[in-house]
PDB file of C-alpha atoms in Angstrom:
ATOM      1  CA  UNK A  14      22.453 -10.951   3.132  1.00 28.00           C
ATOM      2  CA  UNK A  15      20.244 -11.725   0.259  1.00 32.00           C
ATOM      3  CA  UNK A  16      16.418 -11.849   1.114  1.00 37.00           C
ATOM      4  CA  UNK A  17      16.608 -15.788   0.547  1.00 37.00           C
ATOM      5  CA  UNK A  18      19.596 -16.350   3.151  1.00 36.00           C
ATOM      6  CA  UNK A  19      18.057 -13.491   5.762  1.00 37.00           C
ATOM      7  CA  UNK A  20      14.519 -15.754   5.609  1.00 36.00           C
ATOM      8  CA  UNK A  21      16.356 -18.711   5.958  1.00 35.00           C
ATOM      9  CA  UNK A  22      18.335 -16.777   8.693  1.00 37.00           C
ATOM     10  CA  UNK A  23      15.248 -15.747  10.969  1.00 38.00           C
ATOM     11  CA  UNK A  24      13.286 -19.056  10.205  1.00 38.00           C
ATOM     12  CA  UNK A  25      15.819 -21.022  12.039  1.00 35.00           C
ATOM     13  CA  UNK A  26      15.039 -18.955  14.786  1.00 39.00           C
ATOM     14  CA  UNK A  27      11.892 -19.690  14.420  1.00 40.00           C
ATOM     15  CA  UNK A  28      10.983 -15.420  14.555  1.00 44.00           C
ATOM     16  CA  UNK A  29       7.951 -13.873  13.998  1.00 48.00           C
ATOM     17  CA  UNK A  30       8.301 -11.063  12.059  1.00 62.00           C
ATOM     18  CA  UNK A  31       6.624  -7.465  13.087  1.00 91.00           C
ATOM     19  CA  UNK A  32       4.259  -6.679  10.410  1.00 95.00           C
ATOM     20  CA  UNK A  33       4.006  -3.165   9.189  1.00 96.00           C
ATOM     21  CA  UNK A  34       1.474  -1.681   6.617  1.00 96.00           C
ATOM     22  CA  UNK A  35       2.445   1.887   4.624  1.00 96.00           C
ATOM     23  CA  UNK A  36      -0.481   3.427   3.338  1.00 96.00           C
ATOM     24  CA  UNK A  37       0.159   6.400   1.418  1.00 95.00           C
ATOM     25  CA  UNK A  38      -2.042   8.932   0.183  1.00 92.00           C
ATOM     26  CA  UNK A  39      -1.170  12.361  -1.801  1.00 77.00           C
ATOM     27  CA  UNK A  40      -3.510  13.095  -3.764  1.00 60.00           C
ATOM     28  CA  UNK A  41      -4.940  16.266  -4.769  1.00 55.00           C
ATOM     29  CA  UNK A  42      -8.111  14.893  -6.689  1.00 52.00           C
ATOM     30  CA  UNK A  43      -7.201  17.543  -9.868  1.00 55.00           C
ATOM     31  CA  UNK A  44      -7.440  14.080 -12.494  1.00 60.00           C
ATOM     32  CA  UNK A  45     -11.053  13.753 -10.856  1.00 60.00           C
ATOM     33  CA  UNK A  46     -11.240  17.518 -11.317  1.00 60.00           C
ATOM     34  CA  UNK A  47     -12.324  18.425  -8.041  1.00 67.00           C
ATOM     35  CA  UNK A  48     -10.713  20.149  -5.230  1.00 75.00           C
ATOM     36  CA  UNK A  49     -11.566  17.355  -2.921  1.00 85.00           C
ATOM     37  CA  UNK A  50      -8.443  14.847  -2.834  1.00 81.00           C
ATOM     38  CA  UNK A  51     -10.063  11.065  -4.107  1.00 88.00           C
ATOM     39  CA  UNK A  52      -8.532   9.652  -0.632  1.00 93.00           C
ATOM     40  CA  UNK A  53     -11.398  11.819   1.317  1.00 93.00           C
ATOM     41  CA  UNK A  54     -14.144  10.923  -0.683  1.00 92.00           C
ATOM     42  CA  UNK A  55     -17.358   9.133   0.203  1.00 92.00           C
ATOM     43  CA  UNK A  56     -17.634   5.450  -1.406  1.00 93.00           C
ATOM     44  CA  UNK A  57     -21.176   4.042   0.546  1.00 93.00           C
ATOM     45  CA  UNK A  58     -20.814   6.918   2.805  1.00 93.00           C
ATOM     46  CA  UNK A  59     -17.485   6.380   4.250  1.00 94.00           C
ATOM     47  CA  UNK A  60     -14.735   8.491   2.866  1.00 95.00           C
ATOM     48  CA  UNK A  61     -11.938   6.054   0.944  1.00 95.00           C
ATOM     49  CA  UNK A  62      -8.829   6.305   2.969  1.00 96.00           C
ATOM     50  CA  UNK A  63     -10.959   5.574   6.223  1.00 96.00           C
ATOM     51  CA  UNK A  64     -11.994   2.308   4.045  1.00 96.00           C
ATOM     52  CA  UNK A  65      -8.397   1.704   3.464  1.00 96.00           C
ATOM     53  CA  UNK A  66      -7.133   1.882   7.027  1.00 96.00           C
ATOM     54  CA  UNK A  67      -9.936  -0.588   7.863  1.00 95.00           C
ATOM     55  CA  UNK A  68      -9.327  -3.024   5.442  1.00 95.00           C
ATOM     56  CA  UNK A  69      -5.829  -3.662   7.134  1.00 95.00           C
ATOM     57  CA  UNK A  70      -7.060  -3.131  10.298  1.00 95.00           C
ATOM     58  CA  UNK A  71      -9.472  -6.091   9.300  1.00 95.00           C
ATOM     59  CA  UNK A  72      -6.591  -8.106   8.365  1.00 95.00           C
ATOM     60  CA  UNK A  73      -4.871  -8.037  11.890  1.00 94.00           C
ATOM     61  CA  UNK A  74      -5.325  -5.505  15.073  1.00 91.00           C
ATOM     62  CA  UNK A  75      -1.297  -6.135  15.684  1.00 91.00           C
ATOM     63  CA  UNK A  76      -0.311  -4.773  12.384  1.00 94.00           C
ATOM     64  CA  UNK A  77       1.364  -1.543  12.455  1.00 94.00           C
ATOM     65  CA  UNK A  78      -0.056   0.924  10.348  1.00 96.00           C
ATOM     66  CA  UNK A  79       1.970   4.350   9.052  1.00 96.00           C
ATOM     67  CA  UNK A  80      -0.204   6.567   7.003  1.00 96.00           C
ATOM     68  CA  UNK A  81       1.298   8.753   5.333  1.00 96.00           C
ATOM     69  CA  UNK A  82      -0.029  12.403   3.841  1.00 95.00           C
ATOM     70  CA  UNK A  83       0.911  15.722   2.995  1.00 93.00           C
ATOM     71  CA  UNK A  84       1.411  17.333   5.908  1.00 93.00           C
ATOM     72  CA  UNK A  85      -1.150  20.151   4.424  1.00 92.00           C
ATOM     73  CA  UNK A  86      -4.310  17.711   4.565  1.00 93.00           C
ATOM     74  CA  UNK A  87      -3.716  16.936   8.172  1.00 95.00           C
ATOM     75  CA  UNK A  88      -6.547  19.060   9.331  1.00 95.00           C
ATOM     76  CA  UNK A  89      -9.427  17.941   7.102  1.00 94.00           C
ATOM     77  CA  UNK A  90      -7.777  14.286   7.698  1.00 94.00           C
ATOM     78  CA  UNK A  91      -8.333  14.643  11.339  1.00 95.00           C
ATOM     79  CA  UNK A  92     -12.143  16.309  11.035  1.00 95.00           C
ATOM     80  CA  UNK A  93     -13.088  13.228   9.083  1.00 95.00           C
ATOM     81  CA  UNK A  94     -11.594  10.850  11.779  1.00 94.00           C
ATOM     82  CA  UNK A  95     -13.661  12.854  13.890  1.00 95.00           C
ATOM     83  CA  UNK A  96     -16.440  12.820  11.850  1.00 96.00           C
ATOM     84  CA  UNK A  97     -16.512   9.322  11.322  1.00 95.00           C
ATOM     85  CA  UNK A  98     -15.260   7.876  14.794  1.00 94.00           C
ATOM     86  CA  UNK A  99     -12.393   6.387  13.553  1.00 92.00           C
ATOM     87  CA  UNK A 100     -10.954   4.884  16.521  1.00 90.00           C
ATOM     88  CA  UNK A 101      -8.413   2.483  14.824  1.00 92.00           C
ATOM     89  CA  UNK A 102      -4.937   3.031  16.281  1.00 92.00           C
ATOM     90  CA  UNK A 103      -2.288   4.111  13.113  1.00 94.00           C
ATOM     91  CA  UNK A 104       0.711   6.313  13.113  1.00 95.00           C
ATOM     92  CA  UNK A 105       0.210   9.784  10.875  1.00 96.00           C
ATOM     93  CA  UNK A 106       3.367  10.778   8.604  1.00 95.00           C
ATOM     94  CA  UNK A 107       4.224  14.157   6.949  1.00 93.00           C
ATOM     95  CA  UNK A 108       4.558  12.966   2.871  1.00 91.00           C
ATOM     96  CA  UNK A 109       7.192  14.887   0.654  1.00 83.00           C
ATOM     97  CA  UNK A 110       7.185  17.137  -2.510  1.00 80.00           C
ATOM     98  CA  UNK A 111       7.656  13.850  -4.831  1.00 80.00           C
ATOM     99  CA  UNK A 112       6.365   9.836  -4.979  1.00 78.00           C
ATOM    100  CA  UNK A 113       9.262   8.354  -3.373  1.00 86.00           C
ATOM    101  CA  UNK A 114       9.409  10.547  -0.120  1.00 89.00           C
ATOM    102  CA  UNK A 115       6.118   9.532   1.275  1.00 92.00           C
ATOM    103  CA  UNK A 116       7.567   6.101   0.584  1.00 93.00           C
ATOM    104  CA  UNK A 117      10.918   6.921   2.241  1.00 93.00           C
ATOM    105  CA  UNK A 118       9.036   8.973   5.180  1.00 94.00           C
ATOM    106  CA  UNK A 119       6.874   6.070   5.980  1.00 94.00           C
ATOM    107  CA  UNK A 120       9.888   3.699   6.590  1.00 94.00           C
ATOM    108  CA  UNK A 121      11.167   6.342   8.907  1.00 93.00           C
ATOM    109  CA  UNK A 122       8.669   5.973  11.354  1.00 92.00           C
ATOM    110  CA  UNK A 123       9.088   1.787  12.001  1.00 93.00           C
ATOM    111  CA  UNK A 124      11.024   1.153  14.956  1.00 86.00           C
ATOM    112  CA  UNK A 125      13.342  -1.236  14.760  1.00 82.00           C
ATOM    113  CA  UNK A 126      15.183  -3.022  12.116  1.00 83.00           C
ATOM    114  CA  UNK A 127      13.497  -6.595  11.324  1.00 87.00           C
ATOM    115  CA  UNK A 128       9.728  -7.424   9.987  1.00 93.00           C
ATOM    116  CA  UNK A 129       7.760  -6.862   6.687  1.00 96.00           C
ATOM    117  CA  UNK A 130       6.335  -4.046   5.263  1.00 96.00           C
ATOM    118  CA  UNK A 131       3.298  -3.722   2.491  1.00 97.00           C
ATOM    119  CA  UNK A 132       3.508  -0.687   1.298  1.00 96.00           C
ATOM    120  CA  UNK A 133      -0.464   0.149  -0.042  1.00 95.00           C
ATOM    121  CA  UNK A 134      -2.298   3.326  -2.030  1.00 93.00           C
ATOM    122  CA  UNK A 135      -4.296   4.756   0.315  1.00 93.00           C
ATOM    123  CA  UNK A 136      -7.110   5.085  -2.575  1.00 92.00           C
ATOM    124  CA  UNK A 137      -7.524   1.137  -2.811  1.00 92.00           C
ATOM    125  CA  UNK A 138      -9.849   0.705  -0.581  1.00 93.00           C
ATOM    126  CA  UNK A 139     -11.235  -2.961  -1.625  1.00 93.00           C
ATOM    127  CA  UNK A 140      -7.717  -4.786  -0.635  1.00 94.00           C
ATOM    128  CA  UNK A 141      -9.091  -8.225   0.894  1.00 95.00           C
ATOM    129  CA  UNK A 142      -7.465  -9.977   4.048  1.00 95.00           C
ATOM    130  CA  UNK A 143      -6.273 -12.646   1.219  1.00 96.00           C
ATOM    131  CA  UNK A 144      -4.526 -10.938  -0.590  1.00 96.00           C
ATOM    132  CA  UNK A 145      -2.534  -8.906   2.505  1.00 96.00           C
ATOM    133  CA  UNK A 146      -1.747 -12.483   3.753  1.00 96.00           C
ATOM    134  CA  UNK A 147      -0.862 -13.685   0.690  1.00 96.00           C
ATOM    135  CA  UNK A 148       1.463 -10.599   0.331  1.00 96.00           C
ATOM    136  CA  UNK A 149       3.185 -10.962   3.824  1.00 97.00           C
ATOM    137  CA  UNK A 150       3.239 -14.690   3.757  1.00 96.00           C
ATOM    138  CA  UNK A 151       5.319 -14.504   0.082  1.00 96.00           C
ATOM    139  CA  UNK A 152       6.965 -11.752   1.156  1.00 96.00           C
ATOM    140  CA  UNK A 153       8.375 -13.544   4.058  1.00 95.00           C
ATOM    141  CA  UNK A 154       9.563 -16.510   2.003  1.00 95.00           C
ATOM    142  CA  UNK A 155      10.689 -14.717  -0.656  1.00 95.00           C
ATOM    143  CA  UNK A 156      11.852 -11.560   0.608  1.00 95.00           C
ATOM    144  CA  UNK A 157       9.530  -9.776  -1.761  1.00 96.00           C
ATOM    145  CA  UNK A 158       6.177  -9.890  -3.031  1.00 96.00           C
ATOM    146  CA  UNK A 159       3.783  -7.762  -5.644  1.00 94.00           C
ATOM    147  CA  UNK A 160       0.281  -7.922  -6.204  1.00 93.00           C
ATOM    148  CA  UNK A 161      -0.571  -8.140 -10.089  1.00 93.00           C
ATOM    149  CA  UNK A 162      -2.962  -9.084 -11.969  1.00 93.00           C
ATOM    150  CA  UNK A 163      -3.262 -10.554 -15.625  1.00 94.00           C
ATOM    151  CA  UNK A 164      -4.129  -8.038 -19.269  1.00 92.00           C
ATOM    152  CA  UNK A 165      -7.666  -8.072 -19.922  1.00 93.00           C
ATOM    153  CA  UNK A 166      -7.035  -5.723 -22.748  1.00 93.00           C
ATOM    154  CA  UNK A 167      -4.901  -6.933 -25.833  1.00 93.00           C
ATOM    155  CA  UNK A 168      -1.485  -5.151 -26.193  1.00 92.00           C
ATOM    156  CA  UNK A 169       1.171  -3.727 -28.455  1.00 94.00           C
ATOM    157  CA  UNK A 170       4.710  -3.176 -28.575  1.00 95.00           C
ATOM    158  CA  UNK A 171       5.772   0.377 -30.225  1.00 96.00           C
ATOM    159  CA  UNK A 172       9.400  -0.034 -31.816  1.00 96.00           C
ATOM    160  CA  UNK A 173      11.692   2.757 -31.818  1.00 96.00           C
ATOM    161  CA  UNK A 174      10.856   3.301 -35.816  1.00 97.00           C
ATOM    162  CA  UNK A 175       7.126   3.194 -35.335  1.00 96.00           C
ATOM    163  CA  UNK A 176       5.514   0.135 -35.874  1.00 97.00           C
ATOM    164  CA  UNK A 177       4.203  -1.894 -33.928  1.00 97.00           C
ATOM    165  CA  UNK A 178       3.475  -5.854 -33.173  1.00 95.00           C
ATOM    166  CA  UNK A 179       0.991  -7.631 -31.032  1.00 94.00           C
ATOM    167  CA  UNK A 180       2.534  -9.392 -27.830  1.00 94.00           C
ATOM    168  CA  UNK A 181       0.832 -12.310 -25.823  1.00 94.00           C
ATOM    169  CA  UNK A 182      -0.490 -10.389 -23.339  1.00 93.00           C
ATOM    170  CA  UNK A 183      -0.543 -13.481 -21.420  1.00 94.00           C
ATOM    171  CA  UNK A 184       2.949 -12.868 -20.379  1.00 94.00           C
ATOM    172  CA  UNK A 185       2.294  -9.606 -18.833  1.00 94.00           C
ATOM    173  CA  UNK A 186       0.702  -8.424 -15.384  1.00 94.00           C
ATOM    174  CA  UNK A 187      -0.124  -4.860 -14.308  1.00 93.00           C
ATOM    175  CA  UNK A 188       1.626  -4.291 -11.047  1.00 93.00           C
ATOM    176  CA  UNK A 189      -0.579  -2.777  -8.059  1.00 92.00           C
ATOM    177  CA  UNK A 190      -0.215  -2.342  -4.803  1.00 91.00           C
ATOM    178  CA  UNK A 191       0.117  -3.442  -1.650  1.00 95.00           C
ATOM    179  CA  UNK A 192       3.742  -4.003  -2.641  1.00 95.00           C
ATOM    180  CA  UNK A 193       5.564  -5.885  -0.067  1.00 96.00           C
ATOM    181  CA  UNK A 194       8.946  -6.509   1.252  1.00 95.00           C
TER     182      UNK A 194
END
């Protein structure tokens, strides 16, 4: 099935899709050079990734949330949930050695075959409820959806020989995450 004919599919049905949110973090925190990863530090005294998790929590109390870290962080992860009284329910996932395990290990751990799944950096701690929504609700009808947002900066295209020429950055978006399918 394409994601078109699958929608149309389940919406005949009239199904209401399990909603699942993949928050992954790996970081080590060496481009902030410091040996604490960015996901466990404090922003207004709450560490980031705790921020995270309750911005979707926030969203919905039925989505399913899969966080996913190197299995070496668990410790410190779990002292700070301590710490913290995080009491949010989530399922905790072992990462991998590159970016696309975490990914891959985080779709391993959703029962079941049908529903939608944002996948989110864990050190994006400001997602709003809107844009989750937005992101499922596309998602749904579309099969896919991606958060961007429009160039600020002006932009160049470098040509195999060297030079260079503006472009309308207009037609552009930086991709971010969540990232939703």
């Amino acid at each position: 099935y394409s994601p078109s004919q699958k929608h149309t599919q389940l919406s005949t049905l009239n199904f209401q899709p399990n909603k699942f949110a993949i928050i992954v973090a790996g970081g080590s925190g060496s481009r902030m050079n410091s040996d604490l990863p960015k996901q466990f530090m404090p922003i207004g005294g709450r560490p980031v990734l705790i921020r995270t998790l309750e911005a979707f929590r926030a969203y919905s109390e039925q989505l399913s949330i899969i966080l996913v870290l190197p299995e070496s962080q668990f410790d410190r992860w779990k002292s700070l949930c301590h710490h913290y009284n995080l009491s949010l329910a989530y399922q905790l996932i072992a990462g991998g050695e590159t970016r696309f395990h975490p990914v891959k290990n985080g779709l391993s751990g959703i029962e079941g075959t049908e529903g939608l799944v944002a996948v989110l950096d864990g050190v994006r701690p400001f997602v709003s409820s809107k844009i989750i929504e937005a992101c499922f609700k596309r998602a749904a009808q579309e099969g896919t959806a991606v958060t961007c947002i429009p160039l600020k900066d002006s932009a160049r295209l470098v040509l195999p020989d060297g030079s260079n020429q503006a472009v309308d950055r207009a037609a552009y978006r930086l991709i971010q995450t969540p990232q939703t399918f």
